[in-house]
Each structure stands twice: as structure tokens, then as C-alpha cells.
Coordinates of C-alpha atoms in Angstrom, one line a residue:
X3 CA 16.5 31.2 -1.6
X4 CA 13.9 33.3 -3.5
X5 CA 14.7 31.8 -6.9
X6 CA 16.1 28.4 -5.7
X7 CA 13.3 26.4 -7.3
X8 CA 13.7 28.4 -10.5
X9 CA 17.3 27.4 -10.7
X10 CA 16.4 23.7 -10.0
X11 CA 13.9 23.9 -12.7
X12 CA 16.5 25.2 -15.1
X13 CA 18.7 22.1 -14.3
X14 CA 15.6 19.9 -15.1
X15 CA 15.1 18.5 -11.6
X16 CA 11.9 16.4 -11.9
X17 CA 10.5 17.3 -8.4
X18 CA 10.1 20.9 -9.6
X19 CA 9.6 20.7 -13.3
X20 CA 6.5 18.5 -12.8
X21 CA 4.8 21.6 -11.3
X22 CA 5.9 24.1 -14.1
X23 CA 2.9 25.7 -15.7
X24 CA 3.9 24.6 -19.2
X25 CA 3.7 21.0 -18.0
X26 CA 0.1 21.4 -16.8
X27 CA -3.0 21.0 -18.8
X28 CA -4.6 24.3 -20.0
X29 CA -7.4 24.0 -17.3
X30 CA -4.9 23.6 -14.5
X31 CA -2.4 26.3 -15.3
X32 CA -2.4 28.0 -11.9
X33 CA 0.6 27.7 -9.7
X34 CA -1.4 26.4 -6.7
X35 CA -3.5 23.8 -8.4
X36 CA -2.7 20.1 -8.4
X37 CA 0.7 20.6 -6.9
X38 CA 2.7 17.3 -7.0
X39 CA 5.1 16.7 -4.1
X40 CA 6.1 14.1 -1.5
X41 CA 3.5 14.0 1.2
X42 CA 4.2 10.8 3.1
X43 CA 8.0 10.8 3.7
X44 CA 8.8 9.6 0.2
X45 CA 12.6 10.0 -0.2
X46 CA 12.6 9.3 -3.9
X47 CA 9.3 10.8 -4.9
X48 CA 10.1 11.7 -8.5
X49 CA 13.7 10.6 -9.3
X50 CA 15.6 11.7 -12.4
X51 CA 16.4 9.3 -15.2
X52 CA 19.7 7.3 -14.7
X53 CA 22.8 8.7 -16.3
X54 CA 22.9 7.9 -20.0
X55 CA 19.3 6.9 -20.1
X56 CA 16.2 8.7 -21.4
X57 CA 12.5 7.9 -21.8
X58 CA 13.0 6.0 -25.0
X59 CA 15.8 3.8 -23.8
X60 CA 14.0 3.0 -20.6
X61 CA 10.8 2.2 -22.6
X62 CA 12.8 -0.5 -24.5
X63 CA 13.9 -2.0 -21.2
X64 CA 10.3 -2.0 -20.1
X65 CA 9.3 -4.0 -23.1
X66 CA 12.1 -6.4 -22.4
X67 CA 10.9 -6.6 -18.8
X68 CA 7.4 -7.9 -19.9
X69 CA 9.1 -10.8 -21.8
X70 CA 11.4 -11.6 -18.9
X71 CA 8.6 -11.6 -16.4
X72 CA 6.8 -14.4 -18.3
X73 CA 9.8 -16.7 -17.9
X74 CA 10.2 -19.0 -15.0
X75 CA 12.9 -18.7 -12.4
X76 CA 13.9 -15.3 -13.7
X77 CA 13.6 -13.2 -10.6
X78 CA 17.1 -11.8 -10.7
X79 CA 16.7 -10.4 -14.3
X80 CA 13.3 -9.0 -13.5
X81 CA 14.6 -7.3 -10.3
X82 CA 17.5 -5.7 -12.2
X83 CA 15.2 -4.3 -14.9
X84 CA 12.6 -3.1 -12.4
X85 CA 15.4 -1.2 -10.6
X86 CA 16.7 0.3 -13.8
X87 CA 13.2 1.5 -14.9
X88 CA 12.2 2.9 -11.5
X89 CA 12.4 6.5 -12.7
X90 CA 10.3 5.9 -15.8
X91 CA 7.7 4.2 -13.7
X92 CA 7.5 7.0 -11.1
X93 CA 7.2 9.6 -13.9
X94 CA 4.2 7.7 -15.3
X95 CA 2.6 7.3 -11.9
X96 CA 3.1 10.9 -10.7
X97 CA 2.6 12.8 -14.0
X98 CA 0.1 10.7 -15.9
X99 CA -1.9 9.2 -13.0
X100 CA -2.9 6.1 -15.0
X101 CA -5.6 3.7 -13.8
X102 CA -4.5 0.6 -11.9
X103 CA -5.5 -1.6 -14.8
X104 CA -3.3 0.4 -17.1
X105 CA -0.4 0.1 -14.7
X106 CA -1.0 -3.7 -14.5
X107 CA -0.9 -4.0 -18.2
X108 CA 2.3 -1.9 -18.6
X109 CA 4.1 -3.1 -15.5
X110 CA 2.8 -6.6 -14.6
X111 CA 6.0 -7.3 -12.5
X112 CA 5.1 -4.4 -10.2
X113 CA 2.2 -6.4 -8.8
X114 CA 4.4 -9.3 -7.7
X115 CA 4.7 -9.4 -3.9
X116 CA 8.5 -9.2 -3.8
X117 CA 8.5 -6.3 -6.3
X118 CA 5.9 -4.3 -4.2
X119 CA 8.3 -4.5 -1.3
X120 CA 11.3 -3.6 -3.5
X121 CA 9.5 -0.6 -5.0
X122 CA 8.4 0.6 -1.5
X123 CA 12.0 0.4 -0.4
X124 CA 13.2 2.4 -3.5
X125 CA 10.7 5.1 -2.6
X126 CA 11.2 5.3 1.1
X127 CA 14.5 3.5 1.8
X128 CA 12.6 1.4 4.4
X129 CA 12.1 -2.4 4.1
X130 CA 8.3 -3.0 3.9
X131 CA 7.4 -6.4 5.2
X132 CA 10.2 -6.9 7.9
X133 CA 9.5 -3.5 9.4
X134 CA 5.7 -3.8 9.3
X135 CA 5.6 -7.3 10.9
X136 CA 8.3 -6.6 13.5
X137 CA 6.5 -3.5 14.7
X138 CA 3.2 -5.3 14.7
X139 CA 4.6 -8.2 16.8
X140 CA 6.3 -5.7 19.1
X141 CA 3.1 -3.8 19.9
X142 CA 0.8 -6.9 20.0
X143 CA 0.9 -7.5 23.8
X144 CA 0.0 -3.9 24.6
X145 CA -2.6 -3.7 21.8
X146 CA -4.4 -6.8 23.1
X147 CA -4.3 -5.3 26.6
X148 CA -5.9 -2.1 25.3
X149 CA -8.5 -4.1 23.4
X150 CA -9.5 -6.2 26.4
X151 CA -9.8 -3.2 28.6
X152 CA -12.3 -1.5 26.3
X153 CA -15.9 -1.5 27.5
X154 CA -19.3 -0.7 26.0
X155 CA -20.5 -1.7 22.5
X156 CA -17.0 -1.3 21.1
X157 CA -15.6 -3.6 23.8
X158 CA -18.2 -6.2 22.9
X159 CA -17.2 -6.1 19.2
X160 CA -13.6 -6.4 20.0
X161 CA -14.2 -9.5 22.2
X162 CA -16.1 -11.2 19.4
X163 CA -13.1 -10.6 17.1
X164 CA -10.6 -11.8 19.7
X165 CA -12.6 -15.1 20.1
X166 CA -11.0 -16.1 16.8
X167 CA -7.7 -16.2 18.6
X168 CA -9.0 -17.7 21.8
X169 CA -10.6 -20.6 20.1
X170 CA -7.2 -22.2 19.8
X171 CA -4.9 -23.0 22.8
X172 CA -1.9 -22.2 20.6
X173 CA -2.9 -19.6 18.0
X174 CA -0.5 -19.2 15.1
X175 CA 1.4 -16.0 14.6
X176 CA -0.6 -15.3 11.5
X177 CA -3.9 -15.7 13.3
X178 CA -2.8 -13.4 16.2
X179 CA -1.7 -10.7 13.7
X180 CA -5.0 -10.9 11.9
X181 CA -7.0 -10.5 15.1
X182 CA -4.9 -7.5 16.2
X183 CA -5.4 -5.8 12.9
X184 CA -9.1 -6.4 12.8
X185 CA -9.4 -5.1 16.3
X186 CA -7.2 -2.1 15.5
X187 CA -9.5 -0.9 12.8
X188 CA -12.5 -1.0 15.1
X189 CA -10.6 0.5 18.0
X190 CA -9.8 3.6 15.8
X191 CA -13.5 4.1 15.2
X192 CA -13.5 2.7 11.6
X193 CA -15.2 -0.4 10.2
X194 CA -13.4 -3.6 9.4
X195 CA -15.8 -4.2 6.6
X196 CA -14.2 -1.3 4.7
X197 CA -10.8 -3.0 4.9
X198 CA -11.7 -6.6 4.5
X199 CA -14.6 -7.8 2.3
X200 CA -15.6 -11.4 2.6
X201 CA -17.4 -13.6 0.0
X202 CA -18.3 -17.2 -0.5
X203 CA -17.3 -18.7 -3.8
X204 CA -21.0 -19.4 -4.5
X205 CA -21.8 -15.7 -4.5
X206 CA -21.8 -13.5 -7.6
X207 CA -18.3 -12.1 -7.6
X208 CA -19.2 -9.3 -10.1
X209 CA -19.4 -7.1 -7.0
X210 CA -15.6 -7.1 -7.0
X211 CA -15.6 -4.7 -9.9
X212 CA -17.4 -2.1 -7.7
X213 CA -14.8 -2.2 -4.9
X214 CA -12.3 0.7 -4.7
X215 CA -9.7 -0.4 -2.2
X216 CA -10.1 -3.6 -0.2
X217 CA -8.7 -6.9 0.9
X218 CA -10.9 -9.7 -0.3
X219 CA -11.4 -13.1 1.5
X220 CA -13.2 -15.7 -0.7
X221 CA -14.2 -18.8 1.2
X222 CA -14.2 -21.9 -1.0
X223 CA -16.5 -24.6 0.4
X224 CA -15.2 -28.1 0.9
X225 CA -16.9 -31.4 1.8
X226 CA -17.1 -30.2 5.4
X227 CA -16.6 -26.9 7.3
X228 CA -13.2 -28.0 8.3
X229 CA -12.3 -28.4 4.6
X230 CA -13.2 -24.8 3.7
X231 CA -10.3 -22.9 2.3
X232 CA -9.8 -19.1 2.0
X233 CA -8.3 -17.2 -0.9
X234 CA -7.0 -13.8 0.1
X235 CA -6.4 -11.1 -2.4
X236 CA -6.3 -7.3 -3.0
X237 CA -8.7 -5.3 -5.2
X238 CA -8.0 -1.7 -6.2
X239 CA -10.3 0.3 -8.5
X240 CA -12.2 -2.9 -9.3
X241 CA -9.1 -4.7 -10.5
X242 CA -7.8 -7.8 -8.7
X243 CA -4.1 -6.9 -8.4
X244 CA -2.9 -9.7 -6.1
X245 CA -4.4 -13.2 -5.3
X246 CA -3.3 -16.2 -3.4
X247 CA -2.0 -14.4 -0.3
X248 CA -1.5 -16.6 2.8
X249 CA -2.8 -14.3 5.6
X250 CA -4.6 -11.0 6.3
X251 CA -1.5 -9.3 8.0
X252 CA 0.6 -9.7 4.8
X253 CA -2.4 -8.5 2.7
X254 CA -2.6 -5.3 4.9
X255 CA 1.1 -4.8 4.6
X256 CA 1.1 -5.1 0.8
X257 CA -2.0 -3.0 0.4
X258 CA -0.2 -0.3 2.4
X259 CA 2.9 -0.7 0.1
X260 CA 0.7 -0.4 -3.0
X261 CA -0.5 3.0 -1.8
X262 CA 3.1 4.2 -2.2
X263 CA 4.0 2.3 -5.3
X264 CA 0.9 3.6 -7.1
X265 CA 0.8 7.0 -5.4
X266 CA -2.7 6.4 -4.1
X267 CA -4.5 8.4 -1.4
X268 CA -5.5 6.5 1.7
X269 CA -9.1 5.3 1.7
X270 CA -11.1 8.1 3.4
X271 CA -13.0 5.6 5.6
X272 CA -9.7 4.1 6.8
X273 CA -7.5 7.2 7.1
X274 CA -6.7 6.6 10.8
X275 CA -5.8 2.9 10.2
X276 CA -3.4 3.7 7.4
X277 CA -2.0 6.6 9.4
X278 CA -1.2 4.1 12.1
X279 CA 0.4 1.8 9.6
X280 CA 2.6 4.6 8.2
X281 CA 3.5 6.6 11.3
X282 CA 3.4 4.1 14.2
X283 CA 4.4 0.8 12.5
X284 CA 6.6 2.0 9.7
X285 CA 7.7 5.2 11.6
X286 CA 7.5 7.3 8.4
X287 CA 6.9 11.0 9.3
X288 CA 6.2 9.8 12.9
X289 CA 6.2 13.2 14.4
X290 CA 3.2 14.6 12.6
X291 CA 0.1 12.8 14.0
X292 CA -3.6 13.5 13.9
X293 CA -5.2 14.1 17.3
X294 CA -6.8 10.6 17.3
X295 CA -3.6 8.8 16.4
X296 CA -1.6 10.9 18.9
X297 CA -4.1 9.9 21.6
X298 CA -3.8 6.2 20.5
X299 CA 0.0 6.4 20.5
X300 CA 0.0 7.8 24.1
X301 CA -2.1 4.9 25.3
X302 CA 0.1 2.4 23.4
X303 CA 3.4 3.7 24.8
X304 CA 2.1 4.4 28.3

């Protein structure tokens, strides 16, 4: 096995050629610096180009994709071209590390909700939204029991959040999921304000440009409080990548999916929340847990 990676590099396997010294910038030409490899159970981390295709032919398909995406009722054609250009997109994301705005300009279809889910499945082979929501609903009764049993200042904060659900005699599934996720962040010792940022439409929204990774909830005032509507979106690197989402749970799911599709690190102040999303809800690399998440998992499954 001593020269196994060298042989793979000779065959042009992208997973190893991306770390060859000649492919690194002059300042990074040390074997241990900026190593690019799958770290979160990515099955197709850096796939090779499809047979008979190269960078130039796939670039032409990408240009066609932009035109097709602008047409109405063209989801099938867009999906086919997105699937065909998957390798080109991953090479850009992994090797070039472009900004989110640059990716949105080159790959506008990638920021469509259905395409985020499709891209996540291409990378991990796991369906995104069905798996996330099913696991969240499965654990909801035990999670609510854990939250209600918590005492002290944290228990008080959790009870205030859970009042959102208890205000209604028949809370919707979406409202219940939102309450559980908001409580989960606090229960893990992190702040919900780092995950969800709320604004009024009367406020100066230039602050959005300063946000790194967050879910935004913009309340639009109506004639009465009951007429107020909320617009939910996702902001990454100051760029509004998705708007018009219906509920917080779906926004959390898609934000998690975007960390894979754009190869983003988890937000440092939400590392345990995203670890729970990955390892407990999605069951990706579920055997390697931090001490905090291992303790939480033990309580959840007790």
C-alpha cells in the first residue's frame, strides 16, 4: 500500500490529484497543508468527469443550463443538466473555493430548493428532506420530554420557546418542528440567535450583508398583528441565497444541505447543532461523536 496513492494519482483520480504539490499554489506546496478530503461522510466528494466529457464540454452544458433555468416548467431539463455537470461543479467548489455570490452567478439552479436536495443526495447518496424531517418527527416526543424536564435558567428559556406551541390547542406539524429546533439549539448550549436572525420590514436590512451563515425571518406588518406575515430565507456570506421558504424546519434542513453542496464548514458557534443534524438526524458518520453530542444521544435514546 506504500505507493497506492501514487498509482491512483497516475491514473488521474481527482481525490488524490487535487492534493498533488504541482496543483497547489507556491505558498502552499507542503504535503500536509490544506489537504482536501471528505470529512463528513461524503461518498462522492470529488468525482471524475463523466466518460467522454471534459472541462470544456461540461462548461458548454453549464452555459446551456443557465438558459434552460430561465424557462418556465423546465425542471426535467434543468435536473438532467445539473446531474451531468455535477463533477464540474464539485471541482470548482473543492479546488477553487469560490465565494457564494460567484457560485450563485455561475450556477443559479443550484440554489433552487429541489436542486439543493438533489445535489446533497449526489454527494452523500442520502435523501435530504425526507430523512431530516422523518428523523426530527421520530425524536420529537422524547426531545420535548427532555426540554420540559430541564430546570434552571435554561429550563426557563426552553419553556418560553415552547409556549409558541402551547398557545394553540392543535399546533401544526411545522410549528412543532420549529419549536423543537429552537429548543434544541439552546439545549446544546448554543444560541438560537446565531441560527435564526429576525427582522421587521421597517428595519434597515443592510445588516443582512454582514451576516455569515443564518436563517432570516423578516416580519412584514399588516393592518393588524394577525395580518403580519413572515418571509423566511437563508443568507450565506452576506448573500441571500434562498427566499420565500414556508417554515423554519425546512430552512434548517436546506441550510444543512448547503453546507455540503458548497463545501462549507459548520458555523463555529453552532457546531454542536450541525453535528446533531448530521450524525443523529441524517445518520452520516454517526459513530464518531463529540462528548457533548454523545451525552445528548444517550439521553435521547435512554
